[in-house]
Amino acid sequence: QVQLVESGGGLVQPGGSLRLSCAASGSAFAIGPMGWYRQAPGKQRELVALITSGGITNYTDSVKGRFTISRDNAKNTGHLQMNSLKPEDTAVYYCNADIIPKYSYTSNNYWGQGTQVTVSS
């Protein structure tokens, strides 16, 4: 059974930085596209950043130039570097990934447990 475990959230002042991590536990698998989503109180969950297995990235307009998504396929981990944080970035952030078992043509989608990011002075 594969799990996505998130870490790195917390309280930060406006203009500060946080680095979120997403680690896939288990064995004998590869990770397809990975994404970071966030959900603020009273808001729909939105896609923040996406990275393909080949390293192609996309970002929602509100975070372009401030956030960087990355991955380390050898370590089965993903990261979201968040700089110049704003109060409107406050949300629960979720890692999402497609997991492909080795030697299989099937995949399953997994969500991390969520990590709270609060930007406030």
PDB file of N, CA, C and O in Angstrom, residues 6-78:
ATOM      1  N   GLU A   6       2.968  14.189   3.718  1.00  0.00           N
ATOM      2  CA  GLU A   6       3.354  15.571   3.537  1.00  0.00           C
ATOM      3  C   GLU A   6       3.994  16.133   4.796  1.00  0.00           C
ATOM      4  O   GLU A   6       3.675  15.723   5.915  1.00  0.00           O
ATOM      5  N   SER A   7       4.856  17.109   4.599  1.00  0.00           N
ATOM      6  CA  SER A   7       5.464  17.821   5.704  1.00  0.00           C
ATOM      7  C   SER A   7       5.876  19.210   5.237  1.00  0.00           C
ATOM      8  O   SER A   7       5.909  19.489   4.043  1.00  0.00           O
ATOM      9  N   GLY A   8       6.175  20.077   6.191  1.00  0.00           N
ATOM     10  CA  GLY A   8       6.722  21.379   5.871  1.00  0.00           C
ATOM     11  C   GLY A   8       5.794  22.558   6.057  1.00  0.00           C
ATOM     12  O   GLY A   8       6.220  23.706   5.917  1.00  0.00           O
ATOM     13  N   GLY A   9       4.538  22.309   6.365  1.00  0.00           N
ATOM     14  CA  GLY A   9       3.618  23.403   6.579  1.00  0.00           C
ATOM     15  C   GLY A   9       3.886  24.107   7.897  1.00  0.00           C
ATOM     16  O   GLY A   9       4.690  23.667   8.718  1.00  0.00           O
ATOM     17  N   GLY A  10       3.208  25.218   8.092  1.00  0.00           N
ATOM     18  CA  GLY A  10       3.373  25.962   9.320  1.00  0.00           C
ATOM     19  C   GLY A  10       2.902  27.385   9.191  1.00  0.00           C
ATOM     20  O   GLY A  10       2.222  27.753   8.230  1.00  0.00           O
ATOM     21  N   LEU A  11       3.268  28.179  10.174  1.00  0.00           N
ATOM     22  CA  LEU A  11       2.922  29.593  10.224  1.00  0.00           C
ATOM     23  C   LEU A  11       4.110  30.419   9.769  1.00  0.00           C
ATOM     24  O   LEU A  11       5.232  30.227  10.256  1.00  0.00           O
ATOM     25  N   VAL A  12       3.870  31.339   8.853  1.00  0.00           N
ATOM     26  CA  VAL A  12       4.931  32.184   8.332  1.00  0.00           C
ATOM     27  C   VAL A  12       4.387  33.587   8.115  1.00  0.00           C
ATOM     28  O   VAL A  12       3.193  33.775   7.854  1.00  0.00           O
ATOM     29  N   GLN A  13       5.257  34.575   8.248  1.00  0.00           N
ATOM     30  CA  GLN A  13       4.860  35.956   8.018  1.00  0.00           C
ATOM     31  C   GLN A  13       4.773  36.260   6.529  1.00  0.00           C
ATOM     32  O   GLN A  13       5.421  35.601   5.714  1.00  0.00           O
ATOM     33  N   PRO A  14       3.959  37.248   6.152  1.00  0.00           N
ATOM     34  CA  PRO A  14       3.938  37.654   4.744  1.00  0.00           C
ATOM     35  C   PRO A  14       5.346  37.962   4.242  1.00  0.00           C
ATOM     36  O   PRO A  14       6.138  38.604   4.925  1.00  0.00           O
ATOM     37  N   GLY A  15       5.629  37.484   3.034  1.00  0.00           N
ATOM     38  CA  GLY A  15       6.953  37.642   2.464  1.00  0.00           C
ATOM     39  C   GLY A  15       7.903  36.515   2.782  1.00  0.00           C
ATOM     40  O   GLY A  15       8.986  36.438   2.186  1.00  0.00           O
ATOM     41  N   GLY A  16       7.510  35.643   3.685  1.00  0.00           N
ATOM     42  CA  GLY A  16       8.352  34.532   4.075  1.00  0.00           C
ATOM     43  C   GLY A  16       8.261  33.369   3.119  1.00  0.00           C
ATOM     44  O   GLY A  16       7.582  33.422   2.087  1.00  0.00           O
ATOM     45  N   SER A  17       8.942  32.286   3.482  1.00  0.00           N
ATOM     46  CA  SER A  17       9.034  31.111   2.627  1.00  0.00           C
ATOM     47  C   SER A  17       8.765  29.842   3.413  1.00  0.00           C
ATOM     48  O   SER A  17       9.029  29.756   4.618  1.00  0.00           O
ATOM     49  N   LEU A  18       8.240  28.860   2.721  1.00  0.00           N
ATOM     50  CA  LEU A  18       8.077  27.517   3.238  1.00  0.00           C
ATOM     51  C   LEU A  18       8.386  26.534   2.121  1.00  0.00           C
ATOM     52  O   LEU A  18       8.188  26.840   0.939  1.00  0.00           O
ATOM     53  N   ARG A  19       8.852  25.363   2.507  1.00  0.00           N
ATOM     54  CA  ARG A  19       9.108  24.296   1.552  1.00  0.00           C
ATOM     55  C   ARG A  19       8.316  23.072   1.974  1.00  0.00           C
ATOM     56  O   ARG A  19       8.579  22.490   3.033  1.00  0.00           O
ATOM     57  N   LEU A  20       7.351  22.697   1.161  1.00  0.00           N
ATOM     58  CA  LEU A  20       6.545  21.523   1.418  1.00  0.00           C
ATOM     59  C   LEU A  20       7.178  20.305   0.759  1.00  0.00           C
ATOM     60  O   LEU A  20       7.738  20.401  -0.335  1.00  0.00           O
ATOM     61  N   SER A  21       7.070  19.177   1.429  1.00  0.00           N
ATOM     62  CA  SER A  21       7.593  17.932   0.896  1.00  0.00           C
ATOM     63  C   SER A  21       6.498  16.887   0.848  1.00  0.00           C
ATOM     64  O   SER A  21       5.586  16.881   1.680  1.00  0.00           O
ATOM     65  N   CYS A  22       6.598  16.007  -0.116  1.00  0.00           N
ATOM     66  CA  CYS A  22       5.654  14.914  -0.298  1.00  0.00           C
ATOM     67  C   CYS A  22       6.459  13.662  -0.590  1.00  0.00           C
ATOM     68  O   CYS A  22       7.115  13.571  -1.629  1.00  0.00           O
ATOM     69  N   ALA A  23       6.411  12.713   0.316  1.00  0.00           N
ATOM     70  CA  ALA A  23       7.174  11.484   0.184  1.00  0.00           C
ATOM     71  C   ALA A  23       6.235  10.307  -0.015  1.00  0.00           C
ATOM     72  O   ALA A  23       5.290  10.125   0.749  1.00  0.00           O
ATOM     73  N   ALA A  24       6.499   9.530  -1.033  1.00  0.00           N
ATOM     74  CA  ALA A  24       5.719   8.335  -1.315  1.00  0.00           C
ATOM     75  C   ALA A  24       6.374   7.136  -0.657  1.00  0.00           C
ATOM     76  O   ALA A  24       7.514   6.791  -0.981  1.00  0.00           O
ATOM     77  N   SER A  25       5.662   6.522   0.264  1.00  0.00           N
ATOM     78  CA  SER A  25       6.176   5.345   0.943  1.00  0.00           C
ATOM     79  C   SER A  25       5.738   4.089   0.213  1.00  0.00           C
ATOM     80  O   SER A  25       4.757   4.082  -0.526  1.00  0.00           O
ATOM     81  N   GLY A  26       6.468   3.018   0.450  1.00  0.00           N
ATOM     82  CA  GLY A  26       6.195   1.765  -0.219  1.00  0.00           C
ATOM     83  C   GLY A  26       7.367   1.362  -1.094  1.00  0.00           C
ATOM     84  O   GLY A  26       8.460   1.927  -1.009  1.00  0.00           O
ATOM     85  N   SER A  27       7.137   0.393  -1.929  1.00  0.00           N
ATOM     86  CA  SER A  27       8.201  -0.103  -2.779  1.00  0.00           C
ATOM     87  C   SER A  27       7.645  -0.557  -4.116  1.00  0.00           C
ATOM     88  O   SER A  27       6.440  -0.733  -4.288  1.00  0.00           O
ATOM     89  N   ALA A  28       8.550  -0.712  -5.067  1.00  0.00           N
ATOM     90  CA  ALA A  28       8.223  -1.258  -6.384  1.00  0.00           C
ATOM     91  C   ALA A  28       7.155  -0.442  -7.104  1.00  0.00           C
ATOM     92  O   ALA A  28       6.132  -0.974  -7.539  1.00  0.00           O
ATOM     93  N   PHE A  29       7.407   0.842  -7.221  1.00  0.00           N
ATOM     94  CA  PHE A  29       6.493   1.697  -7.958  1.00  0.00           C
ATOM     95  C   PHE A  29       7.240   2.862  -8.583  1.00  0.00           C
ATOM     96  O   PHE A  29       8.366   3.178  -8.210  1.00  0.00           O
ATOM     97  N   ALA A  30       6.574   3.492  -9.528  1.00  0.00           N
ATOM     98  CA  ALA A  30       7.037   4.737 -10.110  1.00  0.00           C
ATOM     99  C   ALA A  30       5.938   5.774  -9.956  1.00  0.00           C
ATOM    100  O   ALA A  30       4.769   5.433  -9.802  1.00  0.00           O
ATOM    101  N   ILE A  31       6.321   7.038  -9.984  1.00  0.00           N
ATOM    102  CA  ILE A  31       5.375   8.117  -9.807  1.00  0.00           C
ATOM    103  C   ILE A  31       5.180   8.845 -11.125  1.00  0.00           C
ATOM    104  O   ILE A  31       6.150   9.265 -11.755  1.00  0.00           O
ATOM    105  N   GLY A  32       3.935   8.959 -11.523  1.00  0.00           N
ATOM    106  CA  GLY A  32       3.603   9.714 -12.710  1.00  0.00           C
ATOM    107  C   GLY A  32       3.496  11.193 -12.393  1.00  0.00           C
ATOM    108  O   GLY A  32       4.263  11.732 -11.592  1.00  0.00           O
ATOM    109  N   PRO A  33       2.531  11.880 -13.011  1.00  0.00           N
ATOM    110  CA  PRO A  33       2.379  13.309 -12.713  1.00  0.00           C
ATOM    111  C   PRO A  33       2.114  13.552 -11.237  1.00  0.00           C
ATOM    112  O   PRO A  33       1.401  12.775 -10.585  1.00  0.00           O
ATOM    113  N   MET A  34       2.688  14.621 -10.694  1.00  0.00           N
ATOM    114  CA  MET A  34       2.465  15.033  -9.318  1.00  0.00           C
ATOM    115  C   MET A  34       1.937  16.448  -9.312  1.00  0.00           C
ATOM    116  O   MET A  34       2.312  17.266 -10.151  1.00  0.00           O
ATOM    117  N   GLY A  35       1.081  16.729  -8.357  1.00  0.00           N
ATOM    118  CA  GLY A  35       0.539  18.066  -8.233  1.00  0.00           C
ATOM    119  C   GLY A  35       0.370  18.473  -6.793  1.00  0.00           C
ATOM    120  O   GLY A  35       0.302  17.630  -5.891  1.00  0.00           O
ATOM    121  N   TRP A  36       0.340  19.768  -6.593  1.00  0.00           N
ATOM    122  CA  TRP A  36       0.001  20.343  -5.304  1.00  0.00           C
ATOM    123  C   TRP A  36      -1.294  21.122  -5.449  1.00  0.00           C
ATOM    124  O   TRP A  36      -1.431  21.942  -6.366  1.00  0.00           O
ATOM    125  N   TYR A  37      -2.222  20.841  -4.566  1.00  0.00           N
ATOM    126  CA  TYR A  37      -3.502  21.524  -4.502  1.00  0.00           C
ATOM    127  C   TYR A  37      -3.617  22.245  -3.174  1.00  0.00           C
ATOM    128  O   TYR A  37      -2.917  21.926  -2.217  1.00  0.00           O
ATOM    129  N   ARG A  38      -4.516  23.200  -3.105  1.00  0.00           N
ATOM    130  CA  ARG A  38      -4.786  23.851  -1.833  1.00  0.00           C
ATOM    131  C   ARG A  38      -6.270  24.140  -1.705  1.00  0.00           C
ATOM    132  O   ARG A  38      -6.976  24.311  -2.694  1.00  0.00           O
ATOM    133  N   GLN A  39      -6.719  24.192  -0.477  1.00  0.00           N
ATOM    134  CA  GLN A  39      -8.106  24.494  -0.187  1.00  0.00           C
ATOM    135  C   GLN A  39      -8.173  25.439   1.007  1.00  0.00           C
ATOM    136  O   GLN A  39      -7.776  25.080   2.110  1.00  0.00           O
ATOM    137  N   ALA A  40      -8.659  26.633   0.743  1.00  0.00           N
ATOM    138  CA  ALA A  40      -8.851  27.625   1.782  1.00  0.00           C
ATOM    139  C   ALA A  40     -10.260  27.491   2.347  1.00  0.00           C
ATOM    140  O   ALA A  40     -11.158  26.956   1.686  1.00  0.00           O
ATOM    141  N   PRO A  41     -10.477  27.971   3.571  1.00  0.00           N
ATOM    142  CA  PRO A  41     -11.816  27.887   4.158  1.00  0.00           C
ATOM    143  C   PRO A  41     -12.878  28.511   3.265  1.00  0.00           C
ATOM    144  O   PRO A  41     -12.722  29.639   2.790  1.00  0.00           O
ATOM    145  N   GLY A  42     -13.946  27.766   3.013  1.00  0.00           N
ATOM    146  CA  GLY A  42     -15.025  28.256   2.189  1.00  0.00           C
ATOM    147  C   GLY A  42     -14.750  28.279   0.704  1.00  0.00           C
ATOM    148  O   GLY A  42     -15.576  28.781  -0.064  1.00  0.00           O
ATOM    149  N   LYS A  43     -13.616  27.748   0.286  1.00  0.00           N
ATOM    150  CA  LYS A  43     -13.233  27.765  -1.117  1.00  0.00           C
ATOM    151  C   LYS A  43     -13.138  26.350  -1.677  1.00  0.00           C
ATOM    152  O   LYS A  43     -12.973  25.379  -0.936  1.00  0.00           O
ATOM    153  N   GLN A  44     -13.233  26.249  -2.988  1.00  0.00           N
ATOM    154  CA  GLN A  44     -13.010  24.990  -3.672  1.00  0.00           C
ATOM    155  C   GLN A  44     -11.523  24.652  -3.660  1.00  0.00           C
ATOM    156  O   GLN A  44     -10.670  25.541  -3.627  1.00  0.00           O
ATOM    157  N   ARG A  45     -11.230  23.368  -3.687  1.00  0.00           N
ATOM    158  CA  ARG A  45      -9.849  22.950  -3.824  1.00  0.00           C
ATOM    159  C   ARG A  45      -9.352  23.321  -5.224  1.00  0.00           C
ATOM    160  O   ARG A  45     -10.034  23.076  -6.217  1.00  0.00           O
ATOM    161  N   GLU A  46      -8.184  23.926  -5.293  1.00  0.00           N
ATOM    162  CA  GLU A  46      -7.643  24.364  -6.560  1.00  0.00           C
ATOM    163  C   GLU A  46      -6.254  23.794  -6.792  1.00  0.00           C
ATOM    164  O   GLU A  46      -5.479  23.585  -5.855  1.00  0.00           O
ATOM    165  N   LEU A  47      -5.949  23.572  -8.044  1.00  0.00           N
ATOM    166  CA  LEU A  47      -4.620  23.132  -8.430  1.00  0.00           C
ATOM    167  C   LEU A  47      -3.657  24.311  -8.352  1.00  0.00           C
ATOM    168  O   LEU A  47      -3.909  25.365  -8.934  1.00  0.00           O
ATOM    169  N   VAL A  48      -2.561  24.129  -7.644  1.00  0.00           N
ATOM    170  CA  VAL A  48      -1.547  25.157  -7.497  1.00  0.00           C
ATOM    171  C   VAL A  48      -0.415  24.955  -8.489  1.00  0.00           C
ATOM    172  O   VAL A  48       0.017  25.892  -9.163  1.00  0.00           O
ATOM    173  N   ALA A  49       0.088  23.741  -8.565  1.00  0.00           N
ATOM    174  CA  ALA A  49       1.222  23.443  -9.427  1.00  0.00           C
ATOM    175  C   ALA A  49       1.187  21.989  -9.833  1.00  0.00           C
ATOM    176  O   ALA A  49       0.695  21.136  -9.094  1.00  0.00           O
ATOM    177  N   LEU A  50       1.721  21.708 -10.998  1.00  0.00           N
ATOM    178  CA  LEU A  50       1.746  20.362 -11.548  1.00  0.00           C
ATOM    179  C   LEU A  50       3.107  20.110 -12.166  1.00  0.00           C
ATOM    180  O   LEU A  50       3.698  21.009 -12.765  1.00  0.00           O
ATOM    181  N   ILE A  51       3.592  18.896 -12.021  1.00  0.00           N
ATOM    182  CA  ILE A  51       4.839  18.508 -12.665  1.00  0.00           C
ATOM    183  C   ILE A  51       4.682  17.110 -13.230  1.00  0.00           C
ATOM    184  O   ILE A  51       4.204  16.198 -12.560  1.00  0.00           O
ATOM    185  N   THR A  52       5.065  16.944 -14.479  1.00  0.00           N
ATOM    186  CA  THR A  52       4.992  15.638 -15.110  1.00  0.00           C
ATOM    187  C   THR A  52       6.195  14.800 -14.710  1.00  0.00           C
ATOM    188  O   THR A  52       7.151  15.284 -14.101  1.00  0.00           O
ATOM    189  N   SER A  53       6.151  13.528 -15.067  1.00  0.00           N
ATOM    190  CA  SER A  53       7.274  12.654 -14.765  1.00  0.00           C
ATOM    191  C   SER A  53       8.546  13.101 -15.476  1.00  0.00           C
ATOM    192  O   SER A  53       9.649  12.784 -15.025  1.00  0.00           O
ATOM    193  N   GLY A  54       8.401  13.843 -16.568  1.00  0.00           N
ATOM    194  CA  GLY A  54       9.539  14.366 -17.294  1.00  0.00           C
ATOM    195  C   GLY A  54       9.991  15.745 -16.859  1.00  0.00           C
ATOM    196  O   GLY A  54      10.935  16.289 -17.438  1.00  0.00           O
ATOM    197  N   GLY A  55       9.316  16.328 -15.862  1.00  0.00           N
ATOM    198  CA  GLY A  55       9.752  17.599 -15.315  1.00  0.00           C
ATOM    199  C   GLY A  55       9.088  18.830 -15.903  1.00  0.00           C
ATOM    200  O   GLY A  55       9.506  19.951 -15.606  1.00  0.00           O
ATOM    201  N   ILE A  56       8.071  18.661 -16.723  1.00  0.00           N
ATOM    202  CA  ILE A  56       7.346  19.807 -17.255  1.00  0.00           C
ATOM    203  C   ILE A  56       6.399  20.334 -16.186  1.00  0.00           C
ATOM    204  O   ILE A  56       5.651  19.569 -15.579  1.00  0.00           O
ATOM    205  N   THR A  57       6.417  21.640 -15.967  1.00  0.00           N
ATOM    206  CA  THR A  57       5.660  22.240 -14.870  1.00  0.00           C
ATOM    207  C   THR A  57       4.606  23.209 -15.361  1.00  0.00           C
ATOM    208  O   THR A  57       4.730  23.811 -16.426  1.00  0.00           O
ATOM    209  N   ASN A  58       3.563  23.350 -14.565  1.00  0.00           N
ATOM    210  CA  ASN A  58       2.523  24.345 -14.772  1.00  0.00           C
ATOM    211  C   ASN A  58       2.112  24.905 -13.421  1.00  0.00           C
ATOM    212  O   ASN A  58       2.114  24.190 -12.421  1.00  0.00           O
ATOM    213  N   TYR A  59       1.740  26.182 -13.409  1.00  0.00           N
ATOM    214  CA  TYR A  59       1.352  26.857 -12.193  1.00  0.00           C
ATOM    215  C   TYR A  59       0.095  27.666 -12.418  1.00  0.00           C
ATOM    216  O   TYR A  59      -0.130  28.204 -13.508  1.00  0.00           O
ATOM    217  N   THR A  60      -0.707  27.775 -11.382  1.00  0.00           N
ATOM    218  CA  THR A  60      -1.810  28.705 -11.443  1.00  0.00           C
ATOM    219  C   THR A  60      -1.250  30.124 -11.425  1.00  0.00           C
ATOM    220  O   THR A  60      -0.185  30.382 -10.863  1.00  0.00           O
ATOM    221  N   ASP A  61      -1.958  31.041 -12.074  1.00  0.00           N
ATOM    222  CA  ASP A  61      -1.425  32.385 -12.280  1.00  0.00           C
ATOM    223  C   ASP A  61      -1.046  33.084 -10.974  1.00  0.00           C
ATOM    224  O   ASP A  61      -0.066  33.841 -10.930  1.00  0.00           O
ATOM    225  N   SER A  62      -1.786  32.850  -9.923  1.00  0.00           N
ATOM    226  CA  SER A  62      -1.572  33.573  -8.683  1.00  0.00           C
ATOM    227  C   SER A  62      -0.254  33.232  -7.990  1.00  0.00           C
ATOM    228  O   SER A  62       0.181  33.979  -7.108  1.00  0.00           O
ATOM    229  N   VAL A  63       0.390  32.130  -8.372  1.00  0.00           N
ATOM    230  CA  VAL A  63       1.637  31.737  -7.718  1.00  0.00           C
ATOM    231  C   VAL A  63       2.835  31.769  -8.650  1.00  0.00           C
ATOM    232  O   VAL A  63       3.963  31.519  -8.200  1.00  0.00           O
ATOM    233  N   LYS A  64       2.622  32.080  -9.909  1.00  0.00           N
ATOM    234  CA  LYS A  64       3.730  32.119 -10.859  1.00  0.00           C
ATOM    235  C   LYS A  64       4.788  33.122 -10.417  1.00  0.00           C
ATOM    236  O   LYS A  64       4.480  34.249 -10.039  1.00  0.00           O
ATOM    237  N   GLY A  65       6.028  32.694 -10.475  1.00  0.00           N
ATOM    238  CA  GLY A  65       7.132  33.532 -10.052  1.00  0.00           C
ATOM    239  C   GLY A  65       7.434  33.457  -8.574  1.00  0.00           C
ATOM    240  O   GLY A  65       8.471  33.966  -8.135  1.00  0.00           O
ATOM    241  N   ARG A  66       6.554  32.845  -7.799  1.00  0.00           N
ATOM    242  CA  ARG A  66       6.750  32.733  -6.357  1.00  0.00           C
ATOM    243  C   ARG A  66       6.932  31.287  -5.894  1.00  0.00           C
ATOM    244  O   ARG A  66       7.689  31.038  -4.954  1.00  0.00           O
ATOM    245  N   PHE A  67       6.221  30.361  -6.528  1.00  0.00           N
ATOM    246  CA  PHE A  67       6.264  28.955  -6.143  1.00  0.00           C
ATOM    247  C   PHE A  67       7.042  28.159  -7.186  1.00  0.00           C
ATOM    248  O   PHE A  67       7.001  28.466  -8.385  1.00  0.00           O
ATOM    249  N   THR A  68       7.715  27.119  -6.732  1.00  0.00           N
ATOM    250  CA  THR A  68       8.430  26.217  -7.619  1.00  0.00           C
ATOM    251  C   THR A  68       8.139  24.775  -7.220  1.00  0.00           C
ATOM    252  O   THR A  68       8.390  24.390  -6.081  1.00  0.00           O
ATOM    253  N   ILE A  69       7.625  24.007  -8.153  1.00  0.00           N
ATOM    254  CA  ILE A  69       7.389  22.591  -7.912  1.00  0.00           C
ATOM    255  C   ILE A  69       8.569  21.800  -8.466  1.00  0.00           C
ATOM    256  O   ILE A  69       9.122  22.140  -9.512  1.00  0.00           O
ATOM    257  N   SER A  70       8.951  20.759  -7.761  1.00  0.00           N
ATOM    258  CA  SER A  70      10.061  19.930  -8.198  1.00  0.00           C
ATOM    259  C   SER A  70       9.825  18.495  -7.759  1.00  0.00           C
ATOM    260  O   SER A  70       8.918  18.214  -6.975  1.00  0.00           O
ATOM    261  N   ARG A  71      10.652  17.609  -8.269  1.00  0.00           N
ATOM    262  CA  ARG A  71      10.539  16.206  -7.899  1.00  0.00           C
ATOM    263  C   ARG A  71      11.892  15.533  -7.992  1.00  0.00           C
ATOM    264  O   ARG A  71      12.780  15.969  -8.730  1.00  0.00           O
ATOM    265  N   ASP A  72      12.048  14.465  -7.233  1.00  0.00           N
ATOM    266  CA  ASP A  72      13.233  13.633  -7.280  1.00  0.00           C
ATOM    267  C   ASP A  72      12.735  12.207  -7.467  1.00  0.00           C
ATOM    268  O   ASP A  72      12.318  11.554  -6.509  1.00  0.00           O
ATOM    269  N   ASN A  73      12.754  11.749  -8.698  1.00  0.00           N
ATOM    270  CA  ASN A  73      12.198  10.436  -8.998  1.00  0.00           C
ATOM    271  C   ASN A  73      12.949   9.310  -8.291  1.00  0.00           C
ATOM    272  O   ASN A  73      12.350   8.297  -7.919  1.00  0.00           O
ATOM    273  N   ALA A  74      14.250   9.471  -8.116  1.00  0.00           N
ATOM    274  CA  ALA A  74      15.038   8.440  -7.450  1.00  0.00           C
ATOM    275  C   ALA A  74      14.648   8.284  -5.990  1.00  0.00           C
ATOM    276  O   ALA A  74      14.759   7.193  -5.426  1.00  0.00           O
ATOM    277  N   LYS A  75      14.203   9.377  -5.366  1.00  0.00           N
ATOM    278  CA  LYS A  75      13.824   9.351  -3.959  1.00  0.00           C
ATOM    279  C   LYS A  75      12.318   9.266  -3.747  1.00  0.00           C
ATOM    280  O   LYS A  75      11.861   9.250  -2.609  1.00  0.00           O
ATOM    281  N   ASN A  76      11.562   9.238  -4.837  1.00  0.00           N
ATOM    282  CA  ASN A  76      10.100   9.184  -4.761  1.00  0.00           C
ATOM    283  C   ASN A  76       9.538  10.321  -3.914  1.00  0.00           C
ATOM    284  O   ASN A  76       8.665  10.116  -3.067  1.00  0.00           O
ATOM    285  N   THR A  77      10.048  11.503  -4.149  1.00  0.00           N
ATOM    286  CA  THR A  77       9.605  12.666  -3.398  1.00  0.00           C
ATOM    287  C   THR A  77       9.287  13.827  -4.327  1.00  0.00           C
ATOM    288  O   THR A  77       9.790  13.909  -5.446  1.00  0.00           O
ATOM    289  N   GLY A  78       8.456  14.712  -3.841  1.00  0.00           N
ATOM    290  CA  GLY A  78       8.147  15.948  -4.524  1.00  0.00           C
ATOM    291  C   GLY A  78       8.201  17.089  -3.534  1.00  0.00           C
ATOM    292  O   GLY A  78       8.084  16.886  -2.316  1.00  0.00           O
TER     293      GLY A  78
END
